[in-house]
Coordinates of C-alpha atoms in Angstrom, one line a residue:
Chain A
M15 CA 56.1 133.0 -91.1
T16 CA 54.6 130.1 -89.1
S17 CA 54.7 126.5 -90.5
T18 CA 51.2 125.7 -91.5
K19 CA 49.6 123.8 -94.4
P20 CA 52.4 122.8 -96.7
L21 CA 52.1 124.1 -100.2
K22 CA 53.7 122.7 -103.4
I23 CA 54.8 125.7 -105.2
F24 CA 56.3 125.8 -108.7
V25 CA 58.5 128.9 -109.6
V26 CA 58.6 129.5 -113.4
E27 CA 61.1 132.3 -114.1
D28 CA 63.7 132.5 -116.7
D29 CA 65.9 134.9 -114.7
E30 CA 67.9 132.7 -112.4
W31 CA 68.7 135.5 -110.1
Y32 CA 65.1 136.3 -109.5
C33 CA 64.2 132.7 -109.5
N34 CA 66.4 132.4 -106.4
F35 CA 64.9 135.4 -104.9
L36 CA 61.4 134.0 -105.1
E37 CA 62.6 130.6 -103.9
Y38 CA 64.2 132.0 -100.9
N39 CA 61.2 133.9 -99.8
L40 CA 58.8 131.0 -100.5
K41 CA 61.1 128.7 -98.5
L42 CA 60.8 131.1 -95.4
N43 CA 57.9 128.7 -94.6
E44 CA 59.8 125.6 -94.2
S45 CA 56.8 123.4 -95.0
N46 CA 56.5 124.7 -98.5
Q47 CA 58.1 122.5 -101.2
V48 CA 59.4 124.8 -103.9
K49 CA 60.6 123.7 -107.3
K50 CA 62.2 126.0 -109.9
F51 CA 61.8 126.0 -113.7
L52 CA 63.8 128.2 -116.1
N53 CA 61.4 127.7 -118.9
A54 CA 57.9 126.8 -119.9
K55 CA 58.6 123.5 -121.5
D56 CA 60.4 122.0 -118.4
F57 CA 57.5 123.3 -116.2
L58 CA 54.7 121.9 -118.4
N59 CA 56.4 118.5 -118.4
C60 CA 56.0 118.5 -114.7
L61 CA 52.5 119.8 -114.5
H62 CA 51.1 116.4 -113.7
E63 CA 52.8 116.8 -110.3
N64 CA 49.8 119.0 -109.5
P65 CA 51.4 122.0 -107.7
D66 CA 49.1 124.2 -105.4
V67 CA 50.6 127.4 -106.6
V68 CA 52.6 128.4 -109.7
T69 CA 54.4 131.8 -109.8
L70 CA 54.6 132.5 -113.4
D71 CA 56.9 135.0 -115.2
Y72 CA 55.0 136.6 -117.9
S73 CA 57.8 136.9 -120.3
L74 CA 59.4 133.4 -120.6
P75 CA 61.8 132.8 -123.5
D76 CA 60.0 129.8 -125.0
M77 CA 56.2 130.7 -124.5
D78 CA 54.0 133.6 -123.8
G79 CA 52.7 133.9 -120.3
D80 CA 49.1 133.8 -121.2
Q81 CA 49.6 130.6 -123.3
V82 CA 51.2 128.9 -120.2
L83 CA 48.4 130.0 -118.0
K84 CA 45.8 128.6 -120.4
R85 CA 47.6 125.3 -120.4
I86 CA 47.7 125.2 -116.5
K87 CA 44.0 126.1 -116.2
E88 CA 43.0 123.5 -118.9
Y89 CA 45.0 120.9 -116.8
N90 CA 43.6 121.8 -113.5
K91 CA 41.7 124.8 -112.7
D92 CA 42.3 124.6 -109.1
I93 CA 46.0 125.4 -109.4
Q94 CA 46.4 128.9 -108.4
V95 CA 48.6 131.0 -110.7
L96 CA 50.4 134.1 -109.5
A97 CA 51.6 136.1 -112.6
I98 CA 54.8 138.0 -112.1
S99 CA 56.0 140.6 -114.6
G100 CA 58.9 143.1 -114.9
Q101 CA 56.7 145.9 -115.9
E102 CA 53.3 147.3 -114.6
D103 CA 51.0 146.8 -117.6
I104 CA 47.2 147.1 -116.7
S105 CA 46.0 145.6 -119.9
T106 CA 48.3 142.5 -119.4
A107 CA 47.3 142.3 -115.8
I108 CA 43.6 142.4 -116.7
G109 CA 44.0 139.8 -119.5
L110 CA 45.8 137.4 -117.1
L111 CA 43.1 137.8 -114.4
K112 CA 40.4 137.1 -116.9
L113 CA 42.2 133.9 -117.9
G114 CA 42.1 132.8 -114.3
A115 CA 45.3 134.0 -112.7
Y116 CA 44.9 134.4 -109.0
D117 CA 46.8 137.7 -108.8
Y118 CA 49.4 139.8 -110.7
I119 CA 52.5 141.3 -109.2
V120 CA 55.3 143.5 -110.5
K121 CA 58.9 143.0 -109.8
D122 CA 59.7 145.9 -107.5
E123 CA 60.8 146.4 -103.9
D124 CA 57.3 145.5 -102.5
T125 CA 57.3 142.1 -104.3
R126 CA 58.4 140.2 -101.3
D127 CA 55.5 141.4 -99.1
R128 CA 52.9 141.0 -101.7
L129 CA 54.3 137.5 -102.7
L130 CA 54.1 136.3 -99.0
N131 CA 50.6 137.8 -98.5
I132 CA 49.2 136.3 -101.6
V133 CA 50.8 132.9 -101.0
N134 CA 49.3 133.1 -97.5
N135 CA 45.8 133.9 -98.9
I136 CA 46.2 130.9 -101.4
R137 CA 47.2 128.8 -98.5
K138 CA 43.9 129.7 -96.7
N139 CA 41.9 129.1 -99.9
V140 CA 43.5 125.6 -100.3
E141 CA 42.7 124.8 -96.7
L142 CA 39.1 125.9 -97.1
R143 CA 38.8 124.0 -100.3
E144 CA 40.1 120.9 -98.6
E145 CA 37.8 121.5 -95.7
V146 CA 34.8 121.8 -98.0
T147 CA 35.8 118.5 -99.8
T148 CA 36.1 116.8 -96.4
L149 CA 32.8 118.2 -95.1
R150 CA 31.0 117.2 -98.3
E151 CA 32.4 113.7 -97.9
E152 CA 31.1 113.6 -94.3
I153 CA 27.7 114.9 -95.2
G154 CA 27.7 112.2 -98.0
K155 CA 28.4 109.6 -95.2
K156 CA 25.8 111.2 -92.8
Y157 CA 23.2 110.9 -95.4
D158 CA 24.2 107.4 -96.6
F159 CA 20.6 106.5 -96.3
S160 CA 21.2 102.9 -95.4
K161 CA 22.9 104.2 -92.2
A162 CA 21.0 107.5 -91.8
I163 CA 17.5 105.9 -92.0
V164 CA 17.3 103.0 -89.5
G165 CA 14.9 100.1 -90.0
N166 CA 14.4 96.8 -91.6
S167 CA 10.5 96.5 -91.7
A168 CA 9.0 95.7 -95.1
A169 CA 7.5 99.2 -95.3
I170 CA 10.9 100.9 -94.9
K171 CA 12.6 98.5 -97.3
R172 CA 10.1 99.5 -100.0
T173 CA 11.1 103.2 -99.2
F174 CA 14.8 102.3 -99.6
A175 CA 14.2 100.8 -103.0
L176 CA 12.5 103.9 -104.2
I177 CA 15.2 106.2 -102.8
E178 CA 17.8 104.3 -104.6
K179 CA 15.9 104.7 -107.9
A180 CA 15.6 108.4 -107.2
C181 CA 19.4 108.7 -106.6
K182 CA 20.2 107.3 -110.0
S183 CA 17.8 109.6 -111.9
K184 CA 17.2 113.3 -112.2
I185 CA 13.4 112.8 -112.0
T186 CA 11.4 115.1 -109.7
V187 CA 10.5 113.3 -106.4
S188 CA 7.4 114.0 -104.3
I189 CA 7.6 112.7 -100.8
T190 CA 4.5 112.4 -98.6
G191 CA 4.2 111.2 -95.1
E192 CA 2.9 112.2 -91.7
T193 CA 4.8 114.7 -89.7
G194 CA 8.0 113.5 -88.3
T195 CA 8.5 110.7 -90.8
G196 CA 11.8 112.1 -92.0
K197 CA 10.8 113.8 -95.3
E198 CA 13.6 116.2 -95.3
L199 CA 16.1 113.3 -94.3
V200 CA 15.0 111.4 -97.3
A201 CA 15.3 114.4 -99.5
K202 CA 18.8 115.0 -98.3
A203 CA 19.7 111.4 -98.6
I204 CA 18.6 111.5 -102.3
H205 CA 20.6 114.7 -103.1
Y206 CA 23.8 113.6 -101.3
N207 CA 23.7 110.2 -103.0
S208 CA 23.0 111.6 -106.4
D209 CA 25.5 113.0 -108.9
R210 CA 24.6 116.5 -107.8
K211 CA 26.0 116.0 -104.3
G212 CA 28.9 118.5 -104.9
K213 CA 26.3 121.2 -105.5
P214 CA 24.0 123.0 -103.2
F215 CA 21.0 121.3 -101.3
V216 CA 18.6 124.3 -100.8
P217 CA 15.5 123.6 -98.5
V218 CA 12.6 126.0 -98.7
N219 CA 9.7 125.6 -96.2
V220 CA 6.8 127.0 -98.2
S221 CA 4.6 127.3 -95.0
A222 CA 7.2 129.1 -93.0
I223 CA 7.8 132.0 -95.3
P224 CA 5.1 134.9 -95.2
K225 CA 3.0 135.0 -98.3
D226 CA 4.3 138.5 -99.3
L227 CA 7.9 137.3 -99.3
I228 CA 7.7 133.9 -100.7
E229 CA 7.9 134.9 -104.4
S230 CA 11.0 136.9 -103.9
E231 CA 12.5 134.2 -101.8
M232 CA 11.9 131.6 -104.5
F233 CA 12.7 133.6 -107.6
G234 CA 14.7 136.6 -106.3
H235 CA 14.4 140.3 -107.2
E236 CA 16.1 143.0 -108.9
K237 CA 17.3 146.2 -107.2
G238 CA 14.4 148.6 -106.7
A239 CA 11.8 146.0 -107.6
F240 CA 9.8 146.9 -104.6
T241 CA 10.2 149.2 -101.5
G242 CA 13.1 147.8 -99.5
A243 CA 14.6 146.0 -102.4
T244 CA 18.0 147.8 -102.0
A245 CA 20.1 145.3 -104.0
R246 CA 19.6 142.5 -106.3
R247 CA 18.9 139.2 -104.6
L248 CA 19.1 135.7 -106.0
G249 CA 16.2 133.5 -105.3
K250 CA 16.4 129.9 -103.9
F251 CA 16.0 128.4 -107.5
E252 CA 19.2 130.3 -108.5
E253 CA 20.9 129.5 -105.3
A254 CA 20.4 125.8 -105.9
K255 CA 22.1 126.1 -109.3
G256 CA 23.3 122.6 -110.4
G257 CA 22.0 121.1 -107.1
T258 CA 18.6 120.3 -105.6
I259 CA 15.8 122.5 -104.3
F260 CA 13.6 120.9 -101.6
L261 CA 10.1 122.4 -101.5
D262 CA 8.8 121.3 -98.2
E263 CA 5.1 121.7 -97.4
I264 CA 4.3 122.3 -100.9
G265 CA 0.6 121.8 -100.2
E266 CA 0.5 125.1 -98.4
M267 CA 1.6 127.1 -101.5
D268 CA -0.6 129.9 -102.5
I269 CA -2.6 129.2 -105.6
N270 CA -1.3 132.3 -107.4
L271 CA 2.3 131.3 -106.7
Q272 CA 1.5 127.8 -108.0
A273 CA 1.0 129.3 -111.4
K274 CA 4.3 130.9 -111.3
L275 CA 6.0 127.8 -110.0
L276 CA 4.4 125.8 -112.8
R277 CA 5.8 128.2 -115.4
V278 CA 9.3 127.9 -113.9
L279 CA 9.1 124.1 -114.0
Q280 CA 7.8 124.1 -117.7
E281 CA 10.3 126.7 -119.0
R282 CA 13.2 125.8 -116.8
E283 CA 13.9 129.5 -116.3
V284 CA 13.1 132.1 -113.7
T285 CA 12.4 135.8 -114.0
R286 CA 13.5 137.8 -110.9
I287 CA 10.8 140.1 -109.6
G288 CA 11.3 143.5 -111.3
G289 CA 13.5 141.9 -113.9
N290 CA 13.1 141.8 -117.6
G291 CA 15.5 138.9 -118.7
T292 CA 15.1 135.2 -117.7
V293 CA 17.8 133.1 -116.1
S294 CA 17.9 129.6 -117.0
I295 CA 18.0 127.0 -114.1
D296 CA 19.4 123.6 -113.7
V297 CA 17.8 122.4 -110.6
R298 CA 16.5 119.0 -109.5
I299 CA 13.2 119.4 -107.6
I300 CA 12.1 117.4 -104.6
C301 CA 8.9 118.4 -102.8
A302 CA 7.2 117.1 -99.7
T303 CA 3.9 117.4 -98.0
H304 CA 1.9 115.9 -95.3
K305 CA -1.3 116.5 -97.1
N306 CA -2.9 114.3 -99.8
L307 CA -2.3 116.5 -102.8
A308 CA -4.8 114.5 -104.9
D309 CA -7.5 115.6 -102.3
E310 CA -6.3 119.1 -102.5
V311 CA -6.7 119.0 -106.3
K312 CA -10.2 117.8 -105.9
A313 CA -11.0 120.6 -103.4
G314 CA -9.5 123.1 -105.9
T315 CA -6.8 124.4 -103.5
F316 CA -4.0 122.8 -105.7
R317 CA -3.5 123.1 -109.4
E318 CA -4.0 119.8 -111.2
D319 CA -1.3 120.6 -113.9
L320 CA 1.2 121.4 -111.2
Y321 CA 0.3 118.3 -109.3
Y322 CA 1.3 116.1 -112.3
R323 CA 4.5 118.1 -112.8
L324 CA 5.5 117.6 -109.2
L325 CA 4.3 114.0 -108.8
G326 CA 7.4 112.5 -110.6
L327 CA 8.5 109.7 -108.4
P328 CA 6.3 109.6 -105.3
I329 CA 7.7 108.2 -102.2
Q330 CA 5.2 107.6 -99.4
L331 CA 7.0 107.4 -96.1
P332 CA 5.3 105.0 -93.7
P333 CA 4.1 106.2 -90.3
L334 CA 6.2 104.7 -87.5
R335 CA 3.3 102.7 -86.1
D336 CA 3.4 100.7 -89.5
R337 CA 7.0 99.9 -89.2
E338 CA 6.9 96.8 -86.9
N339 CA 10.0 96.4 -84.8
D340 CA 11.6 99.5 -86.4
I341 CA 10.3 101.4 -83.3
I342 CA 12.7 99.5 -81.1
L343 CA 15.6 99.5 -83.6
I344 CA 15.3 103.3 -84.0
A345 CA 14.8 103.9 -80.1
N346 CA 18.0 101.7 -79.6
H347 CA 19.7 104.0 -82.1
F348 CA 18.6 107.1 -80.3
V349 CA 19.7 105.6 -77.0
K350 CA 23.2 105.0 -78.4
E351 CA 23.3 108.4 -79.9
Y352 CA 22.3 109.9 -76.5
C353 CA 25.0 108.0 -74.7
K354 CA 27.7 109.0 -77.2
D355 CA 26.6 112.8 -77.1
N356 CA 26.6 112.7 -73.3
G357 CA 29.6 110.6 -72.6
I358 CA 27.4 107.9 -71.0
K359 CA 28.1 104.1 -71.2
N360 CA 25.9 101.0 -71.5
L361 CA 22.4 102.7 -71.2
S362 CA 19.7 100.3 -72.5
L363 CA 16.0 99.9 -72.8
S364 CA 14.2 97.4 -70.4
A365 CA 11.7 94.9 -71.9
D366 CA 8.8 96.8 -70.4
A367 CA 9.9 100.1 -71.7
K368 CA 10.2 98.6 -75.2
N369 CA 6.7 97.1 -74.8
K370 CA 5.3 100.5 -73.7
M371 CA 6.9 102.0 -76.9
R372 CA 5.7 99.3 -79.2
K373 CA 2.0 99.9 -77.9
Y374 CA 2.1 103.5 -78.4
H375 CA 0.7 105.0 -81.6
W376 CA 3.4 107.6 -82.3
P377 CA 1.4 110.5 -83.9
G378 CA 4.6 112.5 -84.1
N379 CA 6.5 109.5 -85.7
V380 CA 10.3 109.4 -85.6
R381 CA 10.6 113.0 -84.4
E382 CA 8.4 112.1 -81.3
L383 CA 10.2 108.9 -80.9
K384 CA 13.6 110.7 -80.6
A385 CA 12.1 113.2 -78.1
V386 CA 10.5 110.4 -76.0
T387 CA 13.8 108.3 -76.0
E388 CA 16.0 111.3 -75.2
L389 CA 13.7 112.2 -72.3
S390 CA 13.6 108.5 -71.1
C391 CA 17.4 108.4 -71.1
V392 CA 17.4 111.6 -68.9
M393 CA 14.8 110.2 -66.6
A394 CA 16.5 106.7 -66.2
E395 CA 18.0 106.4 -62.6
D396 CA 20.6 103.8 -63.5
D397 CA 21.9 102.1 -66.7
V398 CA 18.4 100.8 -67.7
V399 CA 15.4 102.8 -69.0
H400 CA 12.3 101.4 -67.3
E401 CA 8.6 101.8 -68.3
S402 CA 8.1 104.6 -65.9
D403 CA 11.0 106.5 -67.6
V404 CA 9.0 106.5 -70.9
I405 CA 6.8 109.6 -70.9
F406 CA 4.6 110.4 -73.7
N407 CA 3.5 114.1 -74.3
S408 CA 1.3 113.5 -77.2
S409 CA -1.3 116.1 -77.9
N410 CA -3.7 113.4 -79.1
S411 CA -5.6 112.8 -75.8
L412 CA -8.2 110.4 -77.3
Q413 CA -5.3 108.0 -78.2
D414 CA -3.8 108.5 -74.8
I415 CA -7.0 107.5 -73.1
L416 CA -7.4 104.5 -75.3
L417 CA -3.9 103.5 -74.5
K418 CA -4.8 103.2 -70.8
E419 CA -6.6 99.9 -71.8
M420 CA -9.5 100.4 -69.3
T421 CA -12.6 98.2 -69.3
L422 CA -15.6 99.4 -71.3
K423 CA -17.4 100.0 -68.0
E424 CA -14.5 102.1 -66.8
Y425 CA -14.5 104.1 -70.1
T426 CA -18.3 104.6 -69.7
R427 CA -17.9 105.8 -66.2
K428 CA -15.0 108.3 -67.3
I429 CA -17.0 109.6 -70.3
I430 CA -20.2 110.3 -68.2
Q431 CA -18.2 111.7 -65.4
T432 CA -16.4 114.1 -67.8
Y433 CA -19.8 115.2 -69.4
L434 CA -21.6 115.8 -66.1
E435 CA -18.6 118.0 -65.1
K436 CA -18.9 119.9 -68.5
Y437 CA -22.7 120.4 -68.2
D438 CA -23.0 121.4 -64.6
N439 CA -24.3 118.0 -63.4
N440 CA -27.3 118.3 -65.8
V441 CA -28.2 114.7 -66.1
L442 CA -31.0 115.2 -68.7
E443 CA -28.7 117.2 -70.9
V444 CA -25.9 114.6 -70.6
A445 CA -28.2 111.7 -71.3
K446 CA -29.4 113.5 -74.5
K447 CA -25.7 114.3 -75.6
L448 CA -24.6 110.8 -75.1
D449 CA -27.7 109.2 -76.2
V450 CA -28.1 107.0 -73.1
G451 CA -31.1 106.6 -70.7
K452 CA -31.1 109.1 -67.8
S453 CA -31.9 106.2 -65.4
T454 CA -28.4 104.7 -66.4
I455 CA -26.8 107.8 -65.1
Y456 CA -28.8 108.0 -62.0
R457 CA -28.1 104.4 -61.3
M458 CA -24.3 105.0 -61.5
I459 CA -24.6 108.1 -59.3
Q460 CA -26.5 106.0 -56.8
N461 CA -23.9 103.2 -56.8
N462 CA -21.2 105.8 -56.2
E463 CA -19.7 104.9 -59.6
I464 CA -19.8 108.5 -60.5
E465 CA -19.2 111.4 -58.1
V466 CA -21.4 114.5 -58.4
E467 CA -20.2 117.6 -56.6
G468 CA -22.6 119.7 -54.6
Chain B
M23 CA 75.7 150.6 -100.1
T24 CA 74.8 153.7 -102.2
N25 CA 76.9 155.4 -104.8
D26 CA 76.4 156.9 -108.4
Y27 CA 75.9 153.5 -109.9
Y28 CA 73.7 151.7 -107.6
D29 CA 71.5 151.9 -104.5
L30 CA 71.4 148.7 -102.6
T31 CA 68.7 149.9 -100.3
V32 CA 66.2 148.7 -102.9
L33 CA 67.5 145.2 -102.5
S34 CA 67.6 145.7 -98.8
K35 CA 63.9 146.5 -98.9
M36 CA 63.2 143.6 -101.2
T37 CA 64.9 141.2 -99.0
G38 CA 63.0 142.5 -95.9
G39 CA 66.1 143.6 -94.1
D40 CA 67.5 140.2 -94.0
K41 CA 71.3 140.8 -94.3
A42 CA 72.2 137.1 -95.1
F43 CA 69.6 137.1 -97.8
L44 CA 70.9 140.5 -99.2
K45 CA 74.4 139.0 -99.3
H46 CA 73.3 135.8 -101.0
M47 CA 71.4 137.8 -103.7
V48 CA 74.5 140.1 -104.4
Q49 CA 76.7 137.0 -104.5
L50 CA 74.3 135.4 -106.8
F51 CA 74.4 138.5 -109.1
L52 CA 78.2 138.4 -109.2
T53 CA 78.1 134.8 -110.4
E54 CA 75.0 134.8 -112.7
A55 CA 75.1 138.3 -114.3
P56 CA 78.5 138.0 -116.0
K57 CA 77.1 134.8 -117.8
Q58 CA 74.2 136.8 -119.2
V59 CA 76.5 139.7 -120.3
E60 CA 78.7 137.0 -122.1
E61 CA 75.5 135.7 -123.7
M62 CA 74.7 139.3 -125.0
R63 CA 78.2 139.6 -126.5
V64 CA 77.8 136.2 -128.2
A65 CA 74.5 137.3 -129.5
I66 CA 75.9 140.4 -131.0
E67 CA 78.8 138.5 -132.6
N68 CA 76.3 136.3 -134.1
Q69 CA 74.1 139.2 -135.1
D70 CA 71.2 137.3 -133.4
W71 CA 69.3 140.4 -132.4
L72 CA 66.2 138.7 -131.0
E73 CA 68.4 136.6 -128.7
L74 CA 70.2 139.9 -127.6
G75 CA 66.7 141.5 -126.9
K76 CA 65.7 138.5 -124.8
T77 CA 69.0 138.4 -122.7
A78 CA 69.0 142.1 -122.3
H79 CA 65.3 141.9 -121.0
K80 CA 66.3 139.3 -118.4
I81 CA 69.3 141.2 -117.2
K82 CA 67.4 144.5 -117.0
S83 CA 64.9 142.9 -114.6
T84 CA 67.9 141.8 -112.3
I85 CA 69.6 145.3 -112.6
K86 CA 66.3 146.9 -111.6
S87 CA 65.8 144.7 -108.6
M88 CA 69.5 145.1 -107.6
G89 CA 68.9 148.8 -107.6
I90 CA 71.7 149.5 -110.3
H91 CA 69.9 152.6 -111.5
S92 CA 72.9 153.7 -113.8
M93 CA 72.4 150.7 -116.1
I94 CA 68.7 150.3 -116.4
D95 CA 68.3 152.7 -119.5
D96 CA 71.2 151.0 -121.3
A97 CA 69.8 147.7 -120.7
L98 CA 66.4 148.8 -122.0
S99 CA 67.9 150.3 -125.2
L100 CA 69.8 147.1 -126.0
E101 CA 66.6 145.1 -125.3
Q102 CA 64.5 147.3 -127.5
D103 CA 67.1 147.7 -130.3
G104 CA 67.5 143.9 -130.3
K105 CA 63.8 143.1 -130.2
N106 CA 62.9 145.7 -132.9
Q107 CA 66.2 145.4 -134.8
T108 CA 66.7 149.2 -134.7
N109 CA 69.9 151.3 -134.3
L110 CA 71.9 148.2 -135.3
G111 CA 74.9 150.4 -136.3
M112 CA 75.1 151.7 -132.7
I113 CA 74.5 148.4 -131.0
E114 CA 78.2 147.3 -130.5
E115 CA 79.1 150.7 -129.2
N116 CA 76.1 150.7 -126.9
F117 CA 77.0 147.2 -125.7
A118 CA 80.7 148.2 -125.0
L119 CA 79.5 151.1 -122.9
F120 CA 77.1 148.7 -121.0
E121 CA 79.9 146.2 -120.4
A122 CA 82.2 148.9 -119.1
K123 CA 79.7 150.1 -116.6
F124 CA 78.8 146.4 -115.6
I125 CA 82.6 145.7 -114.9
H126 CA 82.9 148.8 -112.8
V127 CA 79.7 147.8 -110.9
V128 CA 81.0 144.4 -110.3
E129 CA 84.2 145.8 -108.9
L130 CA 82.3 148.1 -106.6
L131 CA 80.0 145.3 -105.4
Q132 CA 82.9 143.1 -104.7
Q133 CA 84.3 145.8 -102.4
E134 CA 81.0 146.1 -100.5
D135 CA 81.2 145.0 -96.9
L136 CA 77.9 143.3 -96.6

């Protein structure tokens, strides 16, 4: 057996001969720490030492095996108990497993192999459990919002204050903001900084799931509920048990499904499709949308009663263009991240690059800033990102044109030129469309301000 | 290794073919088991039948693991009679038979070249 994760193993066995047998085998892995106990009393007095594994003889002289097992599980349910008995007795075995024993083995010639296999499996479980704990801590750190969300503008500070309030309470949170403002990041920050952090965070993008599937995705279904339902499936609400469900793009939800969601929120229970019974749910709800839900209510596409149920604590994420110097702080953060990920040192933004970034309107917000910053880092020839390295690919061409900061005369020339190209150089038509005199256009053509083909 | 009283191949399997471990377990039996037999004798002398049942249960488990098949039924009878307080008139005689077999087994085991 290879030396891997050391386990603290307590052997509880009144037969000294057998106790030695177990100890010898368990010590084959030199990293294991094995301690022997010949009776339940001595063992229970040392339970505070928190062993990883206990091998428990079912028939101890001073206490029944199931009583000892109960005491162990009451003290710490993570201690794995391996029940060992002299006789094979199915009902005893089932009883012990129900009480939380990890496994049950009989003293026979196969004991050694079974013991070593089971302890190895327990070791893997312990390792996985520790890994999960470490990862959870890391996620918690990652979503420590004061670090994950960069910025010190007045607008983002107001958001921080609201996130802090959301972390301390179980209130439903509705996050609104333009695309790319970090709605999911905020939802995760709330979850991983709340007392639900040890439970699942389940994101559901309402707009990304086909209409026909969304009900079963959210509420689950029973076997045979519809064609293709070959097995029972738990929905996202059940998956998020004890944790948080994040309903992204809630504004896109079908009006019929809204009624079902409302019922779930009111009753705090779900009914799987094709199921008769209800399943109670303990789930915190965070929803997000880039739409103005109040407008959707007015337009009749979003239920008013659901709107008020979901509103809870509203957090409006500011668009990047309203976040003053945060643009540069965040861009610097992304430059650092890029350098770290790519093993590059000392890359920085030049003053003109920063200026170009400040002037831009960032329709894609932080998501766009990240993409632009990363691209500019790639384009940089030396250790400085220059203005020419900052390339915008925004789909908003009007904003792009306005950003060029031309004179009004130049803009006029550009507009008329574009219209003439569009309307086959028909000056009368263009004059009518733009509501300008045809002589203005003719004069510009005459002065070669506008080029007319053919 | 194998005779009418015991079959050490059971223990050999249990110890995964590790000879030193097998020898260690036999040695341990030779030091620990006589103490348990003595405890059984004291329990009978004190007519503490429950104690007899418990000690017989313990030694039965060891006897099984050691592959001493000739003594398993004897140990089981003493365990059950002690626990249920049955056949009390026969208990001393049964124990004497058990002890005689035990002494013989110990002698045979001491002669084993392990």
